[in-house]
Coordinates of C-alpha atoms and ligand atoms in Angstrom, one line a residue:
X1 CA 117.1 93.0 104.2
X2 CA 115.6 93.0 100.9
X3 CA 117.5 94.1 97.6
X4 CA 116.7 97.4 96.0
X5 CA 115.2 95.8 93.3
X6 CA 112.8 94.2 95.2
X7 CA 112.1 97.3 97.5
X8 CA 111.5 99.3 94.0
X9 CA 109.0 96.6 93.0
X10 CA 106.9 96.6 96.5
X11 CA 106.7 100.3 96.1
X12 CA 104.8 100.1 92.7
X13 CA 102.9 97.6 93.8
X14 CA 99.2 99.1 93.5
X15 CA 100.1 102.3 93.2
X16 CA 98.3 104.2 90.4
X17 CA 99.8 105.6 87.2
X18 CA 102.9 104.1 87.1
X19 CA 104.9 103.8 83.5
X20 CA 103.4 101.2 82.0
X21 CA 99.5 102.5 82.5
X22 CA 100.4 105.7 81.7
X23 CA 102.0 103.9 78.3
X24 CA 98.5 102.2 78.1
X25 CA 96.6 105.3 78.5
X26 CA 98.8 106.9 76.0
X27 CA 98.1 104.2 73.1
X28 CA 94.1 104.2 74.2
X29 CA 94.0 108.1 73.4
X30 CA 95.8 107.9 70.2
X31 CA 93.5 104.8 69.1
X32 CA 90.3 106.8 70.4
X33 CA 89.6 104.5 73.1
X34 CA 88.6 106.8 75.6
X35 CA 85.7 106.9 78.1
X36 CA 87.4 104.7 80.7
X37 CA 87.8 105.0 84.1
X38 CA 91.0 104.3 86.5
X39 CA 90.7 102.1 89.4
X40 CA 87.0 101.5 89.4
X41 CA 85.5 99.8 92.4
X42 CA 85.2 96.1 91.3
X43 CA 87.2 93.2 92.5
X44 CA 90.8 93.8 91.5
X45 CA 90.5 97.6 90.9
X46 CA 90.8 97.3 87.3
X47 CA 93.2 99.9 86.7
X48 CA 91.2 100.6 83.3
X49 CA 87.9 100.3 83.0
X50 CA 84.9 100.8 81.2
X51 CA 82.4 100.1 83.6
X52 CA 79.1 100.6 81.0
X53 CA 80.4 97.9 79.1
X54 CA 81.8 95.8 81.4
X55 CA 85.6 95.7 79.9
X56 CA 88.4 95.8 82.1
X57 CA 91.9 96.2 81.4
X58 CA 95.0 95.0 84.2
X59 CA 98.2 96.3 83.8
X60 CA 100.5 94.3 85.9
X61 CA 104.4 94.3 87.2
X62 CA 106.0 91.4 85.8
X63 CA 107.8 91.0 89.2
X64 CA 104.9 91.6 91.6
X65 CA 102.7 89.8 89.7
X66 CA 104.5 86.7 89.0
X67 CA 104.8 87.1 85.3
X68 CA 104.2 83.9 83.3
X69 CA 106.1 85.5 80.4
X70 CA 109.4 86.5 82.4
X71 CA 109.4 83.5 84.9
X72 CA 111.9 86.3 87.2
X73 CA 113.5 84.5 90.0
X74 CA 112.6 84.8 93.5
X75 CA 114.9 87.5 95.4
X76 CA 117.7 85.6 97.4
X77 CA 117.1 86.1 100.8
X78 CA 113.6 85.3 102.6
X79 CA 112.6 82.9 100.3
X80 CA 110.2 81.2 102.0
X81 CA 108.5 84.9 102.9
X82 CA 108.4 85.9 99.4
X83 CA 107.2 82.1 97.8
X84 CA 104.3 82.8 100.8
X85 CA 103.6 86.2 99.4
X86 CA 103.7 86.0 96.3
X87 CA 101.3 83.0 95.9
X88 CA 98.9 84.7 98.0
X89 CA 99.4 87.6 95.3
X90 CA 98.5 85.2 92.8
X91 CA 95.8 83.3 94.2
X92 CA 94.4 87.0 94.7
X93 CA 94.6 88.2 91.3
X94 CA 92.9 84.8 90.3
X95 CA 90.4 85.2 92.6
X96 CA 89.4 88.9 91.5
X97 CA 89.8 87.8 87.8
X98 CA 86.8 85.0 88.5
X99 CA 84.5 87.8 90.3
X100 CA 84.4 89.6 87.6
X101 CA 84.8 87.2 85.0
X102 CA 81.2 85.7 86.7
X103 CA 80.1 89.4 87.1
X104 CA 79.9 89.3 83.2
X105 CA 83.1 91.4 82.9
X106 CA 85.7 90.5 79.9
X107 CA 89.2 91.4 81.4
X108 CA 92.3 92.1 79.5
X109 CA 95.8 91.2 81.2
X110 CA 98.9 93.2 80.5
X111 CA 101.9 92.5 81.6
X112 CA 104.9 95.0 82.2
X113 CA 106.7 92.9 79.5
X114 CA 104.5 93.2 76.7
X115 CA 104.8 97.0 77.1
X116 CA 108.5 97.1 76.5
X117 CA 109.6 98.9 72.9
X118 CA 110.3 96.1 71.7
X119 CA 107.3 94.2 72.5
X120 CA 104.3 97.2 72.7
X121 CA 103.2 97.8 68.8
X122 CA 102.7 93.9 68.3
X123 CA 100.7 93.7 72.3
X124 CA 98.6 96.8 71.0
X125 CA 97.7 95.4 67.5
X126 CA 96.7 92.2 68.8
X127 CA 94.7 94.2 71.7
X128 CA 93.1 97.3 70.3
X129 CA 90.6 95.5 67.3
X130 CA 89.6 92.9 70.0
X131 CA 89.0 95.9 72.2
X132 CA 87.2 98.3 69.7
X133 CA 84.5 95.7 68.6
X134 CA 84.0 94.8 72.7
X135 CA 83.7 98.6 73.4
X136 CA 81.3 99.3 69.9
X137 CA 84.3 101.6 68.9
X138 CA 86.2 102.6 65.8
X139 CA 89.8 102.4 65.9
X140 CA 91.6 105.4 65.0
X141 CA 94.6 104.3 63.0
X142 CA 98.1 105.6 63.7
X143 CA 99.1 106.0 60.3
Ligands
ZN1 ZN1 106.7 89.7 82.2

């Protein structure tokens, strides 16, 4: 048996435009980011990507993901399944991260957490100059 919160989480798991890239996409269009495609065929399947330049942005569930920010406990029962899976998960996303990392990619984390309402403006303004001078683009301001 597993709980339905953790049934919910292996359904999003690597299923494409869930909330939080759609959120992303949403802020990358209003900053005039744009040109990027979704899921490109590199290790990891960046869900963002902009393969010219070789920038790569992750968004990943907090939960599925093993979020160093949340830290969110294991789910009760199988615990010994889900400490197996979920360090392969990890060791997976490490893995891809170093391909592309040696592929001359530069590759952008973002976590479910830093897209909450409280947490998005301050995750974007850090993000979006960093992102703009690696992509040769102008930031669009929002006011
Ligand atoms: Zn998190």
């Amino acid at each position: 048996m597993v709980s339905e919160a953790t049934r919910k989480a292996m359904q999003g798991n690597k299923r494409a435009n869930t909330k939080p890239e759609l959120l992303v996409r949403q802020r990358l269009r209003e900053a005039g980011l744009l040109g990027y495609r979704l899921q490109w065929k590199v290790p990891g399947r960046p869900d963002i990507a902009w393969p010219g330049k070789k920038v790569a942005i992750m968004v990943n569930g907090c939960f599925w993901h093993r979020c160093p920010h949340c830290n969110l406990p294991l789910p009760k029962s199988n615990v010994e399944y889900w400490t197996i899976k979920f360090d392969r998960n990890v060791e997976r996303d490490a893995k891809n991260l170093k391909a592309l990392e040696e592929a001359g990619w530069k590759v952008h984390v973002l976590w479910e957490c830093q897209l909450k309402k409280k947490t998005i403006d301050d995750t974007f303004e850090e993000l979006f100059p960093i992102l703009a001078n690696e992509l040769g683009k102008t930031l669009i301001s929002r006011d």
